[in-house]
Amino acid sequence: MLTTNPFDDDKLREECGVFGIWGADTASSFVALGLHALQHRGQEAAGIVSSDGEHYHAHRAMGHVAGNFDRDDIIRKLSGRVAIGHVRYSTTGETALRNVQPLFADLSDGGFAVAHNGNLSNAMTLRKALNRRGSIFQSTSDTEVIIHLVATSSKSGIIDRLGDALRQVEGAYSLVCLTPEGLVACRDPLGIRPLVMGKIGDATIFASETVALDVIGAHYIRDVEPGEMILVNEAGERSFHPFAKAAPRPCIFEHVYFARPDSVVDGTSVYEVRKNIGAELSREAPIEADFVVPVPDSGVPAALGFSHASGIPFELGIIRSHYVGRTFIQPSQDVRHLGVKLKHNANSALIKGKRIVLVDDSIVRGTTSLKIVKMMRDAGATEVHMRIASPPTKHSCFYGVDTPERSKLIASHMSVEDMAKYIDADSLAFISIDGLYRALGDNRDADRPQRCDACFTGNYPTTLTDCDPGTDEGTKEAEMADQVVRFVAR
C-alpha cells in the first residue's frame, strides 16, 4: 500500500470524536449524521450504541462512517430514542474491532456504554491494580479502565459511581455514556478536550464540536463546563459538579488544527482564530514575497490572515485532489514515487519565477515540509519561505493526541535555523507562544497558563503517572510514550 496523502501523514492526530442524543425518534440516524461531521477527528473506525429502554443495540466497524452507517438496515437495528457514537483514530497500538467504541458492558445494575475522547495518563497503573483485583479486560483501550472502575465502585447510583471512578483517573476525558438512569455527559475538571451541548426540538445532544450540531439542524446551547457531569432522562436535565474545582486548561491545539474551521470552540470561531494567527504571524515574521500559498487544507485560514495583514496576494499554489482515497495499491515499483502527486500538485504556471511564502499549521517530524519545499522548487519558485501557524512542537502529548515520542519531534532537537536548512527553505519562522495567545484574545500568563500548551512549552497540566516527559534525550520518555501509544489503541 502506498500512502497518497503525504502532507497529512506528518500531522498530529486527534484520536476521536463523540456524539450523543437523548429523546429523538431514530436517534441513531442523528448520531450517524453527527459522526459524519466529526469524521476529521477519527478516520479509522466508528461505532454507535442505542437503547430502546429495554435493550441495547450496537454496531461497530472499521473504516469511515460512510459505508458503515448509511445503510437503512443497520440504522433500523439501532432502534431507540437514545444513542451515542464515536469516531476513532488509533495511535500505533493495536488496530482491532475490540477497541472500537462505544465500549459496552453489562454491570450489576444494567447496561453501560461509553464513548471517550481523551487519554488517561495513569491508565496502565490502574489497569494493573484492577487486574490484581480480578478484573478481566476485553480490549487494550484505556477507556475500558473507566468501565471497570464504575463496575467495582461501592457507591450507589450512576452519577456517584461514575464520579467515584473518574476521581481515580488522571488526564483528559470528554465522555458520553448510556446508562440505566439516562444519558450522561462529562468533561474532565480541566476541560482539556472539548464537549458541547445542543438541542433539536425536545432532544438533547452532546458532541465534540458545534459543527456536528449544525449538520443535524440543532442549535448550540453551551459548552459542558470543565468538571461538569450532566444526566439527561425523562425527568429532564440535571447538572452535577462532583470534582474539586480547578482552573480550566482547554487544549490550545484545537484552535490550531484539530477542530473543523466552521466549529466554535470555547466560545470562539475556529476560522477567525486561525485567520488571527496568520495575521499575528505576518507581524512577527514579515517577509517580501510575491504570493502567500497555503498548504491545503489546514493552512488556508492562517494563509488568508497572513495575506490580509501583509498585503501579499493569496494564491492557491498547491492544488489538492479531493477524489483520491488515503491509500492505493501501486501498479508497479517504478511509479511509486509518483503517488504523492495524486493528492497534491504544484500549480506550476503560477509558481514559476515567483517568491512564495508557504503557510502551514505545524511541523512535526519535518518530512512533510521537506516534500512541500521541494515541490515548490521543482515548480520553479525562486524563493521559498515557510511560516508556521503554531510554535515549535517540542513535547509529546499525553491527553488524546497521537504524538511521536519526543526524540522524533524535529523541534525538540533542532534550532529553527537548522530546521530551515533541513527542509531547504530560504527562511522559516513559527508564531510565538505569546502571539498564539494573542490570536485567541488572551494575554498569556506563563506562570498560570489559561490553556493546555504542553506540546509547545512542556508545561503539563496534570500528573503523568505512566510516563516521564522530562527525559531530555528521549530515552526514557520515548520508551514510556511508546508504552502509552501501544496501550491506548483507541
Short mmCIF file of C-alpha atoms in Angstrom, two decimals, residues 68-486:
data_model
loop_
_atom_site.label_atom_id
_atom_site.label_comp_id
_atom_site.label_asym_id
_atom_site.label_seq_id
_atom_site.Cartn_x
_atom_site.Cartn_y
_atom_site.Cartn_z
CA ASN A 68 -20.87 1.60 7.58
CA PHE A 69 -23.76 3.73 8.84
CA ASP A 70 -25.52 4.94 5.71
CA ARG A 71 -27.47 1.72 5.30
CA ASP A 72 -31.12 1.56 6.35
CA ASP A 73 -30.85 -1.99 7.67
CA ILE A 74 -28.10 -1.00 10.13
CA ILE A 75 -29.90 2.11 11.36
CA ARG A 76 -33.14 0.14 11.82
CA LYS A 77 -31.32 -2.32 14.06
CA LEU A 78 -30.03 0.57 16.18
CA SER A 79 -33.51 1.35 17.48
CA GLY A 80 -34.44 3.62 20.35
CA ARG A 81 -34.70 7.27 21.28
CA VAL A 82 -31.25 7.49 22.86
CA ALA A 83 -27.88 6.71 21.27
CA ILE A 84 -24.18 7.53 21.47
CA GLY A 85 -21.45 7.29 18.85
CA HIS A 86 -17.72 7.53 18.39
CA VAL A 87 -15.18 8.03 15.61
CA ARG A 88 -11.70 6.71 16.27
CA TYR A 89 -8.19 7.43 15.18
CA SER A 90 -5.83 5.00 16.87
CA THR A 91 -2.23 5.51 17.83
CA THR A 92 0.40 2.95 16.87
CA GLY A 93 -1.31 0.45 19.14
CA GLU A 94 -3.49 -2.43 18.08
CA THR A 95 -6.00 -1.79 15.33
CA ALA A 96 -8.82 -4.20 16.12
CA LEU A 97 -12.60 -4.25 16.33
CA ARG A 98 -12.46 -4.95 20.07
CA ASN A 99 -11.03 -1.44 20.60
CA VAL A 100 -13.69 0.35 18.55
CA GLN A 101 -16.01 2.46 20.69
CA PRO A 102 -18.51 2.91 22.21
CA LEU A 103 -17.48 0.16 24.63
CA PHE A 104 -20.32 -1.71 26.33
CA ALA A 105 -20.64 -3.87 29.45
CA ASP A 106 -23.46 -5.41 31.48
CA LEU A 107 -22.95 -4.16 35.03
CA SER A 108 -24.78 -5.24 38.18
CA ASP A 109 -27.50 -2.61 37.75
CA GLY A 110 -27.78 -2.74 33.94
CA GLY A 111 -26.01 -1.92 30.71
CA PHE A 112 -23.31 0.72 30.49
CA ALA A 113 -21.87 2.10 27.23
CA VAL A 114 -19.21 4.79 26.97
CA ALA A 115 -17.58 6.84 24.21
CA HIS A 116 -14.41 8.70 25.22
CA ASN A 117 -12.34 11.49 23.72
CA GLY A 118 -9.02 11.90 25.51
CA ASN A 119 -6.30 9.88 27.21
CA LEU A 120 -5.89 8.70 30.79
CA SER A 121 -2.27 9.20 31.76
CA ASN A 122 -2.46 6.68 34.62
CA ALA A 123 -4.41 4.01 32.73
CA MET A 124 -1.65 1.40 32.82
CA THR A 125 -1.22 1.77 36.57
CA LEU A 126 -4.97 1.49 37.16
CA ARG A 127 -5.25 -1.47 34.79
CA LYS A 128 -2.59 -3.40 36.69
CA ALA A 129 -4.36 -2.75 40.02
CA LEU A 130 -7.72 -3.80 38.54
CA ASN A 131 -6.18 -6.97 37.11
CA ARG A 132 -4.87 -7.87 40.56
CA ARG A 133 -8.41 -7.41 41.91
CA GLY A 134 -9.81 -9.84 39.33
CA SER A 135 -10.95 -7.57 36.51
CA ILE A 136 -10.80 -9.20 33.09
CA PHE A 137 -10.19 -6.77 30.22
CA GLN A 138 -11.60 -7.32 26.74
CA SER A 139 -9.70 -4.52 24.96
CA THR A 140 -6.41 -2.65 25.10
CA SER A 141 -8.17 0.73 25.34
CA ASP A 142 -7.72 2.99 28.37
CA THR A 143 -11.46 3.68 28.15
CA GLU A 144 -12.18 0.19 29.47
CA VAL A 145 -10.47 1.19 32.71
CA ILE A 146 -13.37 3.59 33.31
CA ILE A 147 -15.89 0.77 32.88
CA HIS A 148 -14.09 -1.44 35.42
CA LEU A 149 -13.79 1.41 37.92
CA VAL A 150 -17.54 2.04 37.62
CA ALA A 151 -18.27 -1.68 37.94
CA THR A 152 -16.20 -2.03 41.11
CA SER A 153 -17.35 1.20 42.79
CA SER A 154 -19.09 0.79 46.14
CA LYS A 155 -21.23 3.88 45.54
CA SER A 156 -24.89 3.72 44.53
CA GLY A 157 -26.42 5.47 41.51
CA ILE A 158 -24.68 6.09 38.22
CA ILE A 159 -23.65 9.67 38.96
CA ASP A 160 -21.92 8.73 42.21
CA ARG A 161 -20.36 5.60 40.72
CA LEU A 162 -19.08 7.38 37.65
CA GLY A 163 -17.82 10.28 39.77
CA ASP A 164 -16.07 7.80 42.07
CA ALA A 165 -14.43 6.16 39.05
CA LEU A 166 -13.30 9.40 37.42
CA ARG A 167 -11.79 10.76 40.64
CA GLN A 168 -9.28 7.91 40.37
CA VAL A 169 -8.08 8.80 36.87
CA GLU A 170 -5.75 11.50 35.65
CA GLY A 171 -5.53 13.01 32.20
CA ALA A 172 -8.17 14.15 29.74
CA TYR A 173 -11.68 12.90 29.06
CA SER A 174 -14.89 14.04 27.47
CA LEU A 175 -17.45 11.25 27.79
CA VAL A 176 -20.94 10.38 26.65
CA CYS A 177 -22.44 7.35 28.38
CA LEU A 178 -25.61 5.29 28.04
CA THR A 179 -26.77 4.06 31.45
CA PRO A 180 -29.95 2.63 33.01
CA GLU A 181 -30.56 6.09 34.52
CA GLY A 182 -30.21 8.01 31.27
CA LEU A 183 -27.65 9.68 29.03
CA VAL A 184 -24.62 11.07 30.88
CA ALA A 185 -22.11 13.58 29.53
CA CYS A 186 -18.97 14.51 31.40
CA ARG A 187 -15.86 16.63 30.93
CA ASP A 188 -12.65 16.42 32.95
CA PRO A 189 -12.02 19.13 35.60
CA LEU A 190 -9.51 20.95 33.39
CA GLY A 191 -11.71 20.80 30.28
CA ILE A 192 -8.76 19.66 28.16
CA ARG A 193 -10.90 18.04 25.49
CA PRO A 194 -13.99 19.87 24.15
CA LEU A 195 -17.66 18.92 24.64
CA VAL A 196 -20.73 20.97 23.72
CA MET A 197 -24.45 20.71 24.40
CA GLY A 198 -27.24 21.40 21.93
CA LYS A 199 -30.96 20.97 21.26
CA ILE A 200 -33.14 19.87 18.37
CA GLY A 201 -36.80 20.03 19.28
CA ASP A 202 -37.12 18.32 22.66
CA ALA A 203 -33.98 16.22 22.15
CA THR A 204 -30.72 16.98 23.97
CA ILE A 205 -27.39 16.50 22.20
CA PHE A 206 -23.74 16.34 23.22
CA ALA A 207 -20.88 16.48 20.71
CA SER A 208 -17.16 17.12 20.47
CA GLU A 209 -17.73 20.12 18.18
CA THR A 210 -20.52 22.53 17.28
CA VAL A 211 -20.26 21.56 13.59
CA ALA A 212 -21.96 18.25 14.49
CA LEU A 213 -24.93 20.26 15.81
CA ASP A 214 -25.06 22.35 12.63
CA VAL A 215 -25.20 19.29 10.39
CA ILE A 216 -28.36 17.90 12.02
CA GLY A 217 -30.08 21.29 12.34
CA ALA A 218 -29.64 21.54 16.10
CA HIS A 219 -28.79 24.75 17.91
CA TYR A 220 -25.91 25.23 20.30
CA ILE A 221 -26.85 25.74 23.97
CA ARG A 222 -23.49 25.92 25.74
CA ASP A 223 -20.23 24.15 26.42
CA VAL A 224 -20.25 21.41 29.02
CA GLU A 225 -18.27 23.04 31.81
CA PRO A 226 -14.92 21.61 32.91
CA GLY A 227 -15.63 19.15 35.72
CA GLU A 228 -19.36 19.05 34.96
CA MET A 229 -21.48 15.92 34.67
CA ILE A 230 -24.94 16.17 33.07
CA LEU A 231 -27.63 13.49 33.36
CA VAL A 232 -30.50 13.57 30.84
CA ASN A 233 -33.59 11.38 31.21
CA GLU A 234 -37.39 11.57 31.34
CA ALA A 235 -37.15 13.90 34.33
CA GLY A 236 -35.16 16.43 32.32
CA GLU A 237 -31.56 17.61 32.60
CA ARG A 238 -29.60 17.72 35.83
CA SER A 239 -26.10 19.15 36.26
CA PHE A 240 -23.58 17.89 38.82
CA HIS A 241 -20.08 19.03 39.77
CA PRO A 242 -18.54 16.01 41.51
CA PHE A 243 -14.90 17.12 41.27
CA ALA A 244 -12.76 19.69 43.04
CA LYS A 245 -12.79 22.96 41.13
CA ALA A 246 -9.70 23.68 39.04
CA ALA A 247 -8.54 26.41 36.66
CA PRO A 248 -9.52 25.23 33.15
CA ARG A 249 -6.79 24.29 30.66
CA PRO A 250 -8.54 23.54 27.32
CA CYS A 251 -6.30 22.23 24.54
CA ILE A 252 -4.87 25.13 22.53
CA PHE A 253 -4.22 22.89 19.51
CA GLU A 254 -7.96 22.52 18.87
CA HIS A 255 -7.81 26.07 17.52
CA VAL A 256 -4.63 25.49 15.53
CA TYR A 257 -5.52 22.26 13.75
CA PHE A 258 -7.84 19.66 15.29
CA ALA A 259 -11.27 21.31 15.14
CA ARG A 260 -13.05 21.98 11.88
CA PRO A 261 -12.78 25.66 10.91
CA ASP A 262 -16.58 26.01 10.90
CA SER A 263 -16.77 24.98 14.58
CA VAL A 264 -16.92 27.21 17.63
CA VAL A 265 -14.56 26.07 20.41
CA ASP A 266 -14.58 27.65 23.88
CA GLY A 267 -16.97 30.28 22.54
CA THR A 268 -14.62 31.35 19.73
CA SER A 269 -14.85 30.80 15.98
CA VAL A 270 -12.03 28.45 14.95
CA TYR A 271 -11.89 30.05 11.48
CA GLU A 272 -11.48 33.54 12.89
CA VAL A 273 -8.80 32.40 15.34
CA ARG A 274 -6.82 30.78 12.53
CA LYS A 275 -7.02 33.96 10.46
CA ASN A 276 -5.86 35.91 13.53
CA ILE A 277 -2.95 33.50 13.92
CA GLY A 278 -1.90 34.19 10.32
CA ALA A 279 -2.11 37.94 10.89
CA GLU A 280 0.00 37.71 14.06
CA LEU A 281 2.50 35.55 12.20
CA SER A 282 2.85 38.14 9.42
CA ARG A 283 3.60 40.82 12.01
CA GLU A 284 6.09 38.67 13.92
CA ALA A 285 7.90 37.30 10.87
CA PRO A 286 7.44 39.66 7.90
CA ILE A 287 8.92 38.75 4.52
CA GLU A 288 8.95 40.16 1.00
CA ALA A 289 7.30 37.78 -1.46
CA ASP A 290 5.02 37.62 -4.48
CA PHE A 291 2.41 35.18 -3.15
CA VAL A 292 1.15 33.63 0.06
CA VAL A 293 0.45 29.94 -0.59
CA PRO A 294 -1.45 27.75 1.91
CA VAL A 295 -0.57 24.13 2.48
CA PRO A 296 -4.02 22.57 1.89
CA ASP A 297 -6.33 22.31 3.56
CA SER A 298 -5.45 23.16 7.17
CA GLY A 299 -3.17 26.06 6.26
CA VAL A 300 -5.81 28.01 4.35
CA PRO A 301 -7.33 30.23 7.10
CA ALA A 302 -3.92 31.20 8.52
CA ALA A 303 -2.65 31.93 4.99
CA LEU A 304 -5.65 34.21 4.41
CA GLY A 305 -4.87 36.07 7.63
CA PHE A 306 -1.20 36.36 6.68
CA SER A 307 -2.14 37.69 3.25
CA HIS A 308 -4.62 40.27 4.56
CA ALA A 309 -2.22 41.58 7.21
CA SER A 310 0.86 41.65 4.97
CA GLY A 311 -0.75 42.80 1.72
CA ILE A 312 0.88 39.92 -0.16
CA PRO A 313 -1.64 38.28 -2.56
CA PHE A 314 -3.13 34.93 -1.55
CA GLU A 315 -2.89 32.26 -4.25
CA LEU A 316 -3.52 28.53 -4.50
CA GLY A 317 -0.05 27.38 -5.40
CA ILE A 318 -0.78 23.80 -4.34
CA ILE A 319 -3.85 22.11 -5.75
CA ARG A 320 -5.44 19.25 -3.83
CA SER A 321 -7.44 16.45 -5.43
CA HIS A 322 -10.47 15.53 -3.33
CA TYR A 323 -11.12 12.33 -5.23
CA VAL A 324 -8.19 10.20 -4.09
CA GLY A 325 -8.51 7.80 -1.18
CA ARG A 326 -6.00 7.64 1.59
CA THR A 327 -4.11 4.71 0.04
CA PHE A 328 -3.95 2.79 -3.19
CA ILE A 329 -2.20 -0.33 -4.45
CA GLN A 330 0.75 0.81 -6.54
CA PRO A 331 0.71 -0.75 -10.01
CA SER A 332 4.49 -1.10 -10.00
CA GLN A 333 7.52 -0.01 -8.02
CA ASP A 334 8.60 2.18 -10.97
CA VAL A 335 5.75 4.65 -10.38
CA ARG A 336 5.72 4.54 -6.59
CA HIS A 337 7.32 7.99 -6.34
CA LEU A 338 4.52 9.48 -8.47
CA GLY A 339 1.83 8.58 -5.94
CA VAL A 340 2.32 11.73 -3.90
CA LYS A 341 1.15 13.86 -6.82
CA LEU A 342 -2.23 12.15 -6.91
CA LYS A 343 -3.27 14.06 -3.81
CA HIS A 344 -1.41 17.38 -4.11
CA ASN A 345 0.29 19.03 -7.03
CA ALA A 346 2.10 22.32 -7.57
CA ASN A 347 0.36 24.99 -9.62
CA SER A 348 3.49 25.40 -11.76
CA ALA A 349 2.13 28.11 -14.08
CA LEU A 350 1.59 30.32 -11.02
CA ILE A 351 4.71 29.39 -9.04
CA LYS A 352 7.42 29.58 -11.71
CA GLY A 353 9.74 32.54 -11.25
CA LYS A 354 7.99 33.72 -8.06
CA ARG A 355 8.95 34.25 -4.42
CA ILE A 356 6.43 32.42 -2.26
CA VAL A 357 5.50 32.18 1.41
CA LEU A 358 4.14 28.76 2.37
CA VAL A 359 1.82 28.78 5.41
CA ASP A 360 1.18 25.56 7.31
CA ASP A 361 -0.31 24.81 10.71
CA SER A 362 2.62 22.88 12.25
CA ILE A 363 5.85 20.98 11.73
CA VAL A 364 6.08 17.62 13.47
CA ARG A 365 8.84 15.42 12.03
CA GLY A 366 9.72 17.80 9.21
CA THR A 367 9.29 15.21 6.46
CA THR A 368 6.19 16.88 5.05
CA SER A 369 7.76 20.34 4.95
CA LEU A 370 10.75 18.90 3.13
CA LYS A 371 8.46 17.50 0.40
CA ILE A 372 6.47 20.71 0.09
CA VAL A 373 9.51 22.94 -0.28
CA LYS A 374 10.98 20.57 -2.88
CA MET A 375 7.68 20.60 -4.78
CA MET A 376 7.76 24.39 -4.93
CA ARG A 377 11.38 24.49 -6.07
CA ASP A 378 10.71 21.85 -8.71
CA ALA A 379 7.83 24.05 -9.93
CA GLY A 380 10.28 26.92 -10.47
CA ALA A 381 9.89 29.08 -7.34
CA THR A 382 12.87 31.42 -6.96
CA GLU A 383 12.47 31.73 -3.17
CA VAL A 384 10.54 29.52 -0.75
CA HIS A 385 9.84 30.90 2.71
CA MET A 386 7.86 28.94 5.30
CA ARG A 387 5.67 30.31 8.09
CA ILE A 388 4.10 28.05 10.70
CA ALA A 389 0.85 28.91 12.49
CA SER A 390 1.90 27.33 15.80
CA PRO A 391 5.02 27.44 17.97
CA PRO A 392 7.60 24.65 17.57
CA THR A 393 6.17 21.31 18.76
CA LYS A 394 8.85 20.17 21.22
CA HIS A 395 7.00 17.87 23.60
CA SER A 396 4.79 14.79 23.43
CA CYS A 397 1.07 15.00 24.20
CA PHE A 398 -0.45 12.51 26.66
CA TYR A 399 -4.03 13.82 26.56
CA GLY A 400 -5.62 12.28 23.49
CA VAL A 401 -3.33 13.24 20.63
CA ASP A 402 -1.19 10.84 18.66
CA THR A 403 2.22 12.48 19.01
CA PRO A 404 5.54 10.87 18.11
CA GLU A 405 7.89 10.37 21.05
CA ARG A 406 9.91 13.46 21.74
CA SER A 407 13.04 12.20 20.02
CA LYS A 408 11.12 12.21 16.69
CA LEU A 409 9.81 15.76 17.04
CA ILE A 410 12.19 17.79 14.90
CA ALA A 411 11.84 20.92 17.04
CA SER A 412 12.96 19.04 20.16
CA HIS A 413 16.50 18.67 18.88
CA MET A 414 16.93 21.29 16.12
CA SER A 415 17.02 25.08 16.20
CA VAL A 416 14.76 27.00 13.82
CA GLU A 417 17.81 27.80 11.70
CA ASP A 418 18.76 24.12 11.49
CA MET A 419 15.17 23.17 10.61
CA ALA A 420 15.20 25.73 7.79
CA LYS A 421 18.34 24.13 6.39
CA TYR A 422 16.87 20.64 6.77
CA ILE A 423 13.72 21.46 4.79
CA ASP A 424 15.73 23.61 2.34
CA ALA A 425 13.65 26.77 2.94
CA ASP A 426 15.09 30.25 2.38
CA SER A 427 13.61 31.20 5.74
CA LEU A 428 11.45 29.58 8.41
CA ALA A 429 9.50 31.16 11.26
CA PHE A 430 6.93 29.99 13.80
CA ILE A 431 4.37 32.10 15.63
CA SER A 432 5.46 32.73 19.21
CA ILE A 433 3.52 31.24 22.10
CA ASP A 434 2.55 34.79 23.15
CA GLY A 435 1.41 35.52 19.59
CA LEU A 436 -0.75 32.40 19.61
CA TYR A 437 -2.44 33.52 22.82
CA ARG A 438 -2.97 37.00 21.36
CA ALA A 439 -4.69 35.44 18.35
CA LEU A 440 -7.06 33.76 20.79
CA GLY A 441 -7.75 37.07 22.52
CA ASP A 442 -5.76 36.18 25.65
CA ASN A 443 -2.77 37.67 27.41
CA ARG A 444 -0.60 34.70 28.26
CA ASP A 445 0.34 34.12 31.87
CA ALA A 446 3.40 31.86 31.74
CA ASP A 447 3.08 31.01 35.46
CA ARG A 448 -0.61 30.08 35.21
CA PRO A 449 -1.39 29.15 31.59
CA GLN A 450 -5.02 29.56 30.56
CA ARG A 451 -4.79 26.64 28.13
CA CYS A 452 -3.03 23.32 27.76
CA ASP A 453 0.00 24.26 25.66
CA ALA A 454 2.23 21.41 26.86
CA CYS A 455 3.20 20.30 23.33
CA PHE A 456 4.87 23.69 22.90
CA THR A 457 6.02 24.57 26.42
CA GLY A 458 6.33 21.26 28.29
CA ASN A 459 4.02 22.66 30.99
CA TYR A 460 1.74 19.65 31.59
CA PRO A 461 -1.46 20.44 33.50
CA THR A 462 -1.75 17.06 35.25
CA THR A 463 0.49 14.45 36.78
CA LEU A 464 1.71 11.81 34.33
CA THR A 465 1.94 8.59 36.30
CA ASP A 466 2.58 6.30 33.34
CA CYS A 467 5.08 8.47 31.50
CA ASP A 468 8.12 10.65 32.08
CA PRO A 469 8.08 13.72 29.82
CA GLY A 470 11.18 15.27 31.35
CA THR A 471 13.89 13.00 29.98
CA ASP A 472 15.87 15.11 27.55
CA GLU A 473 17.49 12.69 25.22
CA GLY A 474 14.26 10.86 24.62
CA THR A 475 15.47 7.57 26.08
CA LYS A 476 13.12 7.04 28.98
CA GLU A 477 10.46 9.34 27.57
CA ALA A 478 10.48 7.54 24.23
CA GLU A 479 10.07 4.19 25.97
CA MET A 480 7.24 5.45 28.17
CA ALA A 481 5.49 7.32 25.34
CA ASP A 482 5.74 4.20 23.19
CA GLN A 483 4.18 2.17 26.01
CA VAL A 484 1.32 4.64 26.22
CA VAL A 485 0.58 4.61 22.49
CA ARG A 486 0.80 0.83 22.34
#
